[in-house]
Amino acid sequence: AICLLCMLSGVRAYRHSRRNASSVRCCLPLAGIALGSDLPDEIIDHPDFHTMHIAATDMVCWANASTSH
């Protein structure tokens, strides 16, 4: 039997490596540029915006992974 902690550790590691290997981190800011959206630095630097950016990246990565296999 695989321990739950080992499985969670593996999922966290996968999520982190998948997030950093994807091109989504580059594409989200480019989408803003393409739409003519120029957000002020105080929004870009806000912790909630960072959390939202990571969540959006993870959703795209998980969707891609689930449809690729």
PDB file of C-alpha atoms in Angstrom:
ATOM      1  CA  ALA A   1       0.000   0.000   0.000  1.00  0.00           C
ATOM      2  CA  ILE A   2       1.213   3.493  -0.817  1.00  0.00           C
ATOM      3  CA  CYS A   3       1.057   5.923   2.054  1.00  0.00           C
ATOM      4  CA  LEU A   4      -1.158   8.964   1.623  1.00  0.00           C
ATOM      5  CA  LEU A   5       1.680  11.348   2.523  1.00  0.00           C
ATOM      6  CA  CYS A   6       3.836   9.865  -0.247  1.00  0.00           C
ATOM      7  CA  MET A   7       1.037  10.277  -2.770  1.00  0.00           C
ATOM      8  CA  LEU A   8       0.393  13.895  -1.745  1.00  0.00           C
ATOM      9  CA  SER A   9       4.097  14.643  -1.895  1.00  0.00           C
ATOM     10  CA  GLY A  10       4.210  13.231  -5.415  1.00  0.00           C
ATOM     11  CA  VAL A  11       1.212  15.303  -6.534  1.00  0.00           C
ATOM     12  CA  ARG A  12       2.728  18.473  -5.089  1.00  0.00           C
ATOM     13  CA  ALA A  13       6.054  17.795  -6.823  1.00  0.00           C
ATOM     14  CA  TYR A  14       4.301  17.034 -10.108  1.00  0.00           C
ATOM     15  CA  ARG A  15       2.167  20.178  -9.875  1.00  0.00           C
ATOM     16  CA  HIS A  16       5.214  22.333  -9.141  1.00  0.00           C
ATOM     17  CA  SER A  17       7.327  20.883 -11.952  1.00  0.00           C
ATOM     18  CA  ARG A  18       4.431  20.946 -14.430  1.00  0.00           C
ATOM     19  CA  ARG A  19       3.654  24.578 -13.577  1.00  0.00           C
ATOM     20  CA  ASN A  20       7.272  25.621 -14.102  1.00  0.00           C
ATOM     21  CA  ALA A  21       7.684  23.650 -17.329  1.00  0.00           C
ATOM     22  CA  SER A  22       4.560  24.972 -19.003  1.00  0.00           C
ATOM     23  CA  SER A  23       4.390  27.952 -21.286  1.00  0.00           C
ATOM     24  CA  VAL A  24       1.251  29.195 -19.536  1.00  0.00           C
ATOM     25  CA  ARG A  25       3.315  31.436 -17.269  1.00  0.00           C
ATOM     26  CA  CYS A  26       4.459  33.330 -20.372  1.00  0.00           C
ATOM     27  CA  CYS A  27       1.137  33.207 -22.221  1.00  0.00           C
ATOM     28  CA  LEU A  28      -1.043  34.821 -19.556  1.00  0.00           C
ATOM     29  CA  PRO A  29       0.867  38.139 -19.601  1.00  0.00           C
ATOM     30  CA  LEU A  30       1.012  37.999 -23.412  1.00  0.00           C
ATOM     31  CA  ALA A  31      -2.770  37.623 -23.524  1.00  0.00           C
ATOM     32  CA  GLY A  32      -3.066  40.844 -21.542  1.00  0.00           C
ATOM     33  CA  ILE A  33      -0.753  42.619 -23.962  1.00  0.00           C
ATOM     34  CA  ALA A  34      -2.686  41.279 -26.960  1.00  0.00           C
ATOM     35  CA  LEU A  35      -5.931  42.570 -25.447  1.00  0.00           C
ATOM     36  CA  GLY A  36      -4.408  45.985 -24.820  1.00  0.00           C
ATOM     37  CA  SER A  37      -4.696  45.524 -21.066  1.00  0.00           C
ATOM     38  CA  ASP A  38      -2.022  47.294 -19.061  1.00  0.00           C
ATOM     39  CA  LEU A  39      -2.478  46.520 -15.383  1.00  0.00           C
ATOM     40  CA  PRO A  40      -0.775  48.796 -12.878  1.00  0.00           C
ATOM     41  CA  ASP A  41       2.180  47.413 -10.912  1.00  0.00           C
ATOM     42  CA  GLU A  42       0.226  47.510  -7.645  1.00  0.00           C
ATOM     43  CA  ILE A  43      -2.167  44.938  -9.106  1.00  0.00           C
ATOM     44  CA  ILE A  44       0.537  42.798 -10.711  1.00  0.00           C
ATOM     45  CA  ASP A  45       2.529  42.772  -7.464  1.00  0.00           C
ATOM     46  CA  HIS A  46      -0.473  42.038  -5.225  1.00  0.00           C
ATOM     47  CA  PRO A  47      -0.365  38.601  -3.518  1.00  0.00           C
ATOM     48  CA  ASP A  48      -3.963  37.842  -4.568  1.00  0.00           C
ATOM     49  CA  PHE A  49      -3.087  38.446  -8.217  1.00  0.00           C
ATOM     50  CA  HIS A  50      -0.104  36.115  -7.857  1.00  0.00           C
ATOM     51  CA  THR A  51      -2.348  33.447  -6.298  1.00  0.00           C
ATOM     52  CA  MET A  52      -4.845  33.841  -9.135  1.00  0.00           C
ATOM     53  CA  HIS A  53      -2.071  33.560 -11.733  1.00  0.00           C
ATOM     54  CA  ILE A  54      -0.795  30.325 -10.165  1.00  0.00           C
ATOM     55  CA  ALA A  55      -4.329  28.904  -9.965  1.00  0.00           C
ATOM     56  CA  ALA A  56      -4.990  29.709 -13.632  1.00  0.00           C
ATOM     57  CA  THR A  57      -1.670  28.146 -14.623  1.00  0.00           C
ATOM     58  CA  ASP A  58      -2.449  24.984 -12.647  1.00  0.00           C
ATOM     59  CA  MET A  59      -5.926  24.689 -14.189  1.00  0.00           C
ATOM     60  CA  VAL A  60      -4.547  24.904 -17.724  1.00  0.00           C
ATOM     61  CA  CYS A  61      -1.766  22.425 -16.905  1.00  0.00           C
ATOM     62  CA  TRP A  62      -4.152  19.894 -15.322  1.00  0.00           C
ATOM     63  CA  ALA A  63      -6.597  20.229 -18.222  1.00  0.00           C
ATOM     64  CA  ASN A  64      -3.786  19.699 -20.689  1.00  0.00           C
ATOM     65  CA  ALA A  65      -2.410  16.721 -18.773  1.00  0.00           C
ATOM     66  CA  SER A  66      -5.821  15.080 -18.441  1.00  0.00           C
ATOM     67  CA  THR A  67      -6.600  15.380 -22.143  1.00  0.00           C
ATOM     68  CA  SER A  68      -3.119  14.385 -23.307  1.00  0.00           C
ATOM     69  CA  HIS A  69      -3.074  10.914 -21.804  1.00  0.00           C
TER      70      HIS A  69
END
